[in-house]
Coordinates of C-alpha atoms in Angstrom, one line a residue:
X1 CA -25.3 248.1 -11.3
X2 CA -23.5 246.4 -8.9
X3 CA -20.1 248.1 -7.3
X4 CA -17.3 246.5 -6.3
X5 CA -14.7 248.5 -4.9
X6 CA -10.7 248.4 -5.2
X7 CA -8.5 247.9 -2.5
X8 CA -4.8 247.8 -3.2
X9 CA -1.6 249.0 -1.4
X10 CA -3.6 249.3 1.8
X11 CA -1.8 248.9 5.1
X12 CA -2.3 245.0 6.6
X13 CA -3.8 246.5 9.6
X14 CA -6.4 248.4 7.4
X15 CA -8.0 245.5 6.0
X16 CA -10.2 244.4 8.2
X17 CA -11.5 247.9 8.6
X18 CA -12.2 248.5 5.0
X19 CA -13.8 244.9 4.6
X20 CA -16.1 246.0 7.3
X21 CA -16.8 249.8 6.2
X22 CA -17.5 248.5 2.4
X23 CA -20.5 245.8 3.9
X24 CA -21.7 249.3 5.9
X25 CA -22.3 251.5 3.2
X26 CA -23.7 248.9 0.8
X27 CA -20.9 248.1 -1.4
X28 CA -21.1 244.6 -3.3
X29 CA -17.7 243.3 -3.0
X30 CA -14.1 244.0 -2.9
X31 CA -11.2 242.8 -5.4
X32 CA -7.9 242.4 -4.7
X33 CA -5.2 242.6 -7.4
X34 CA -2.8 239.5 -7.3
X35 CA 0.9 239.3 -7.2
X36 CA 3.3 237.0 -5.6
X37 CA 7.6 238.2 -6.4
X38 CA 8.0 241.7 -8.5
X39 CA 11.6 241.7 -10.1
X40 CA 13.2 244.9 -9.2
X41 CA 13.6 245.5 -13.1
X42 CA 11.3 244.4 -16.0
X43 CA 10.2 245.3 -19.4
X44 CA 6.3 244.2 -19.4
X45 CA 4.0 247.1 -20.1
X46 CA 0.9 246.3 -18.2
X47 CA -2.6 246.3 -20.3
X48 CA -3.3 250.0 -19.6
X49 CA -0.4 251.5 -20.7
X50 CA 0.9 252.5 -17.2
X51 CA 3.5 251.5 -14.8
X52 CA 1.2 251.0 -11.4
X53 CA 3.5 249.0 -9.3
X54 CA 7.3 248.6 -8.5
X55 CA 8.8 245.7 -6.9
X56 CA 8.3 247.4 -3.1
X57 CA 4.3 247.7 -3.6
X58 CA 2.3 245.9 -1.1
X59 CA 0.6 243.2 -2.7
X60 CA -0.6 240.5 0.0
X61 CA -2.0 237.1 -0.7
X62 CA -5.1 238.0 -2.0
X63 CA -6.8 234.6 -0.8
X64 CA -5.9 234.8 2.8
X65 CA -6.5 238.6 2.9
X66 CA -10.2 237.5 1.6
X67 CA -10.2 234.7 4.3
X68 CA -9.2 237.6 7.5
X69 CA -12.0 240.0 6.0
X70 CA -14.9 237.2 5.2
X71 CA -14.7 236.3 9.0
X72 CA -15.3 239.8 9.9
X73 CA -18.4 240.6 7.4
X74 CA -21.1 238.9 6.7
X75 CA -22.1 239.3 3.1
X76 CA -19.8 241.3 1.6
X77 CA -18.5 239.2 -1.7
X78 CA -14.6 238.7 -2.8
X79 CA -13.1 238.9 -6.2
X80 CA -9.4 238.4 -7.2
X81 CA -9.3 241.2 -9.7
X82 CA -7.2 239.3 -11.1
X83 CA -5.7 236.3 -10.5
X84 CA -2.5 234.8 -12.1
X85 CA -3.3 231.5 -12.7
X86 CA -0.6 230.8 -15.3
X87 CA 2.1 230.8 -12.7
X88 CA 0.3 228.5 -10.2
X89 CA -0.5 224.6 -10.5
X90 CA -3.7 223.4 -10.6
X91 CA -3.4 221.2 -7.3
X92 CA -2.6 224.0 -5.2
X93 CA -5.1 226.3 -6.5
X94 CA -8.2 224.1 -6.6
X95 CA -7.5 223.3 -2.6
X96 CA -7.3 227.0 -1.6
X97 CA -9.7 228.3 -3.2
X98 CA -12.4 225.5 -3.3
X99 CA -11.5 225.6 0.5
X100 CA -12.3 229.5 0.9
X101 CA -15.9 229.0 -1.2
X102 CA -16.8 226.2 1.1
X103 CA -16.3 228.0 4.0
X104 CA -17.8 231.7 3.0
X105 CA -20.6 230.3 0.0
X106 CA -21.5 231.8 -2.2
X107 CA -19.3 235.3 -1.3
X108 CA -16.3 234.1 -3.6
X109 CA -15.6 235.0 -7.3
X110 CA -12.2 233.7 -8.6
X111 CA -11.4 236.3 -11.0
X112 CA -8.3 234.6 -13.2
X113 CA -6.4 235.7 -16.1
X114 CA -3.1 235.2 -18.1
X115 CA -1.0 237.6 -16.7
X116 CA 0.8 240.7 -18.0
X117 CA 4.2 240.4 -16.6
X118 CA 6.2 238.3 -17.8
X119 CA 9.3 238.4 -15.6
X120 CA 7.2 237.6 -12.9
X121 CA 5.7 234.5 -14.4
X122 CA 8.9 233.3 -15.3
X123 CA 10.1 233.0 -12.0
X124 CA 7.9 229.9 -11.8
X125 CA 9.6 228.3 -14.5
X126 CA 6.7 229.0 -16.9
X127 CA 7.4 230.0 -20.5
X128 CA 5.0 233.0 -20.6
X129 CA 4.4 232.1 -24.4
X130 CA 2.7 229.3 -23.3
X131 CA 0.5 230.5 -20.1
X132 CA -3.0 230.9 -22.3
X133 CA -2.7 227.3 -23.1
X134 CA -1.2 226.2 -19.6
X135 CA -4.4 228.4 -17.8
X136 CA -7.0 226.6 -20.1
X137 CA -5.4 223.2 -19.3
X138 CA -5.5 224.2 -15.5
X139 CA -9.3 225.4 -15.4
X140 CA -10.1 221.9 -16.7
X141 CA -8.5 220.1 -14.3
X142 CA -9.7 222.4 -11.2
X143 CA -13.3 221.9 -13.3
X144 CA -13.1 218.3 -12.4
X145 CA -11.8 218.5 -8.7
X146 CA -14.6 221.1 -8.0
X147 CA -17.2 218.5 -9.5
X148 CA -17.1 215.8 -7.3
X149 CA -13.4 215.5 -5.9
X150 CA -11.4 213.8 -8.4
X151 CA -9.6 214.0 -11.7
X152 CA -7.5 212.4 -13.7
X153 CA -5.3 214.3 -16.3
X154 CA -2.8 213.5 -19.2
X155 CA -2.1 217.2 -21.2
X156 CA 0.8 219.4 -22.5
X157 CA 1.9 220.5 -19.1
X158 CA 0.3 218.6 -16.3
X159 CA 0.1 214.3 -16.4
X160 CA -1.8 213.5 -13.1
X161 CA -2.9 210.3 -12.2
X162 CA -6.4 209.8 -10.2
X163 CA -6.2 211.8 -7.6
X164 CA -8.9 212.7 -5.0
X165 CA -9.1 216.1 -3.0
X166 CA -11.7 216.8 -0.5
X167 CA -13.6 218.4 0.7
X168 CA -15.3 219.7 -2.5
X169 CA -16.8 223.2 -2.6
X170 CA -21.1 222.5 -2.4
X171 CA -21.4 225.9 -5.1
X172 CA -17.9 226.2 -6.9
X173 CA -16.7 229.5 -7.0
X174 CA -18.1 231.4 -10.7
X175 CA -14.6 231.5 -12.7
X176 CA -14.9 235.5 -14.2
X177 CA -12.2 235.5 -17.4
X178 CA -10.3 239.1 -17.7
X179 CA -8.4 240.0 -20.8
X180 CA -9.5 242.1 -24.0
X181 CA -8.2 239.9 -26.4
X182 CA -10.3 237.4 -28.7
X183 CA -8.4 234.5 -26.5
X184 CA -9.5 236.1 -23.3
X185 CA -13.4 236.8 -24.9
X186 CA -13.7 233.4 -25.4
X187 CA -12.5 232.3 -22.8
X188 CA -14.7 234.1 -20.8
X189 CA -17.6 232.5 -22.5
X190 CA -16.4 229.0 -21.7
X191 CA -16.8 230.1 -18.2
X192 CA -19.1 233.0 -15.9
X193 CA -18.4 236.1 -17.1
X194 CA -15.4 238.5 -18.4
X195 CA -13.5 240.9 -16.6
X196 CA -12.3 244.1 -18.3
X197 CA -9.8 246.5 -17.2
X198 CA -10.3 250.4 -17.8
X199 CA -11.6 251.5 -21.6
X200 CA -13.4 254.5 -22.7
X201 CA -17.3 254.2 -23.5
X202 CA -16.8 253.6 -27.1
X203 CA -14.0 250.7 -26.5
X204 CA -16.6 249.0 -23.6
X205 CA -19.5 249.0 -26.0
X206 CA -17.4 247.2 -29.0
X207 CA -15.7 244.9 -26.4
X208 CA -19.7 243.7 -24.7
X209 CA -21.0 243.7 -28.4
X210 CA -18.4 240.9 -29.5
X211 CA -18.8 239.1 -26.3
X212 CA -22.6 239.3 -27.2
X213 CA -21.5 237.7 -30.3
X214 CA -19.6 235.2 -29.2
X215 CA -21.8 234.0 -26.3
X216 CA -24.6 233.8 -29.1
X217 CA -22.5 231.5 -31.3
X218 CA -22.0 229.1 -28.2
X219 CA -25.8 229.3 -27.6
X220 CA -25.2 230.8 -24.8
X221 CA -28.6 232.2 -23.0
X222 CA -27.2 232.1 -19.3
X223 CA -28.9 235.2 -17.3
X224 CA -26.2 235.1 -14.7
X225 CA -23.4 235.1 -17.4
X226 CA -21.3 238.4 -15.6
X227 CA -20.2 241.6 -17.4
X228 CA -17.9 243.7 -15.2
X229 CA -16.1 246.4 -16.5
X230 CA -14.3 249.8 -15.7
X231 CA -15.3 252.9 -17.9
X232 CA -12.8 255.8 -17.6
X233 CA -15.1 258.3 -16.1
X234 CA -16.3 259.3 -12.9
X235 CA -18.7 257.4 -11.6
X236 CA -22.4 258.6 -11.5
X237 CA -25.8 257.2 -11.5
X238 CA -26.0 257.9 -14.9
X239 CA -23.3 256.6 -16.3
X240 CA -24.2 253.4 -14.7
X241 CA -27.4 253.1 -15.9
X242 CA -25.5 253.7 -19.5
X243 CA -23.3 250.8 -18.8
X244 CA -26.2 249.0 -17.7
X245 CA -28.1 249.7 -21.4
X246 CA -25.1 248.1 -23.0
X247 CA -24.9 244.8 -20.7
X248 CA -22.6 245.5 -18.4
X249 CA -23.7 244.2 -15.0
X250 CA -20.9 245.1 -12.6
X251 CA -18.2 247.3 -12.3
X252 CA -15.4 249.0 -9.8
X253 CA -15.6 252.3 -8.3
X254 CA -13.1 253.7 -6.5
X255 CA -13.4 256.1 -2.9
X256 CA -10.0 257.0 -3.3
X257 CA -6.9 256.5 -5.5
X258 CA -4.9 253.2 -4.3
X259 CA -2.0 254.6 -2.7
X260 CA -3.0 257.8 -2.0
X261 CA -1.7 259.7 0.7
X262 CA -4.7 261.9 1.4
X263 CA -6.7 258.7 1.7
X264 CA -3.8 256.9 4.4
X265 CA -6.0 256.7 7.0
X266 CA -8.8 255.0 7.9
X267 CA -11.3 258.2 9.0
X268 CA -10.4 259.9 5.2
X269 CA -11.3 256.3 3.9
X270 CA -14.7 256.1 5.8
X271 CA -15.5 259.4 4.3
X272 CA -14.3 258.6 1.2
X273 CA -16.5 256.0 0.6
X274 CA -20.0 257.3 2.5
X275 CA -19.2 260.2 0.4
X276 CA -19.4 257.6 -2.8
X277 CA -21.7 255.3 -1.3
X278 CA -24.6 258.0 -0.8
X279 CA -23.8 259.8 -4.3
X280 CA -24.1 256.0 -6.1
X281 CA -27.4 255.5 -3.7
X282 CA -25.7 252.4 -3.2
X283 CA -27.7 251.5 0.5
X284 CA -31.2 252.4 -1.5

């Protein structure tokens, strides 16, 4: 099982640190949650039922965050965990993040999904009714960019002309889809894998059995297809080696709760995850 590790509502200053503590003690990446303007007020439930930010939590851009903490590791991967694309346009996107994959190959994963908050997404002018449709038409057109530098495109919300943009990643970044809905599976399957969000045991093993289902309906036989999800339950060796029965391939653990104030400084954060590290045997 590979274990990627959270880190969200850290100090700027701690970054770096962490990035370089998590390659020590053997974890496989880190994912950083993406948001760009909270509104001091909204209405938007988020997927798990909670509340987790407000409009003063710390929530730096994720892609130059992984830039600052590549540089300092060597092979420690990065995951937006996950992305907004909906609010974005594809021409910015495809240039900052093909850029960082060139640069750091093969250590990227460009986790992406619809988006949950709607106030924030309409801030860009986007109709959030729209944004699974306006996200699809946007993975097409970064598709073509990543493929050999060019695209042309003529949809519902972009009309590009020819356009070139170089230079082009050599390995594009794998696109991982989250979402639990029948939208999100399948778009997952178009792409590299499916990120889930936090679901009991019983929920994880109903959600990988209709992505099974699904992938096998596209023919779908890739052995690098990836399966990362969260169960709600402390994480052991055994309960890994449960998620890995069921197909799950990757999932997040977390040294400390983001935000907490017994974990504020870097020493309770290097204990905190040795202390995980050597009960996950993840150095072995």
């Amino acid at each position: 099982m590979r274990c990627w590790m959270p880190v969200m509502f850290e100090p700027l200053d701690q970054l770096l640190p962490i990035a370089r503590m998590a390659e020590e003690y053997g974890y496989e990446g880190i994912g950083l949650a993406d948001h760009v303007a909270v509104p001091e007020t909204f209405a938007s439930v988020h997927p798990s039922g909670e509340n987790p930010l407000t409009a003063r939590s710390d929530f730096p851009d994720s892609f130059t965050a992984m830039a600052a903490m590549a540089a300092v590791t060597e092979r420690l991967r990065f995951m937006s965990y996950v992305y907004v694309l909906s609010m974005r346009d594809p021409l910015s996107v495809a240039k900052q993040v093909g850029t960082l994959a060139g640069l750091f190959p093969g250590r990227l994963r460009f986790g992406i999904g619809a988006g949950w908050l709607a106030e924030e997404i309409e801030l860009f002018g986007v109709d959030p009714r729209t944004r699974g449709r306006r996200m699809d038409e946007m993975l097409g057109i970064i598709a073509d960019l990543w493929d050999d530098g060019w695209a042309e495109h003529h949809g519902e919300f972009f009309d590009l002309p020819r356009v070139g943009m170089f230079p082009v990643p050599e390995d594009a970044p794998p696109i991982w889809v989250g979402g639990r809905s029948e939208a999100a599976l399948r778009r997952a399957v178009r792409h590299d894998g499916w990120l889930g969000m936090n679901y009991g045991l019983d929920e994880i093993e109903a959600l990988v059995a209709r992505l099974g289902d699904l992938r096998r309906d596209a023919d779908d036989r890739r052995s690098q297809f990836e399966v990362f999800v969260i169960p709600n339950a402390q994480p052991t060796a055994a309960l890994h080696d449960r998620l890995a029965e069921i197909g799950v391939t990757s999932t997040m653990v977390m040294p400390w709760i983001p935000g907490d104030p017994a974990a504020a400084t870097l020493d309770a954060k290097r204990r905190a995850m040795e202390q995980l590290a050597e009960r996950l045997e993840l150095r072995r």
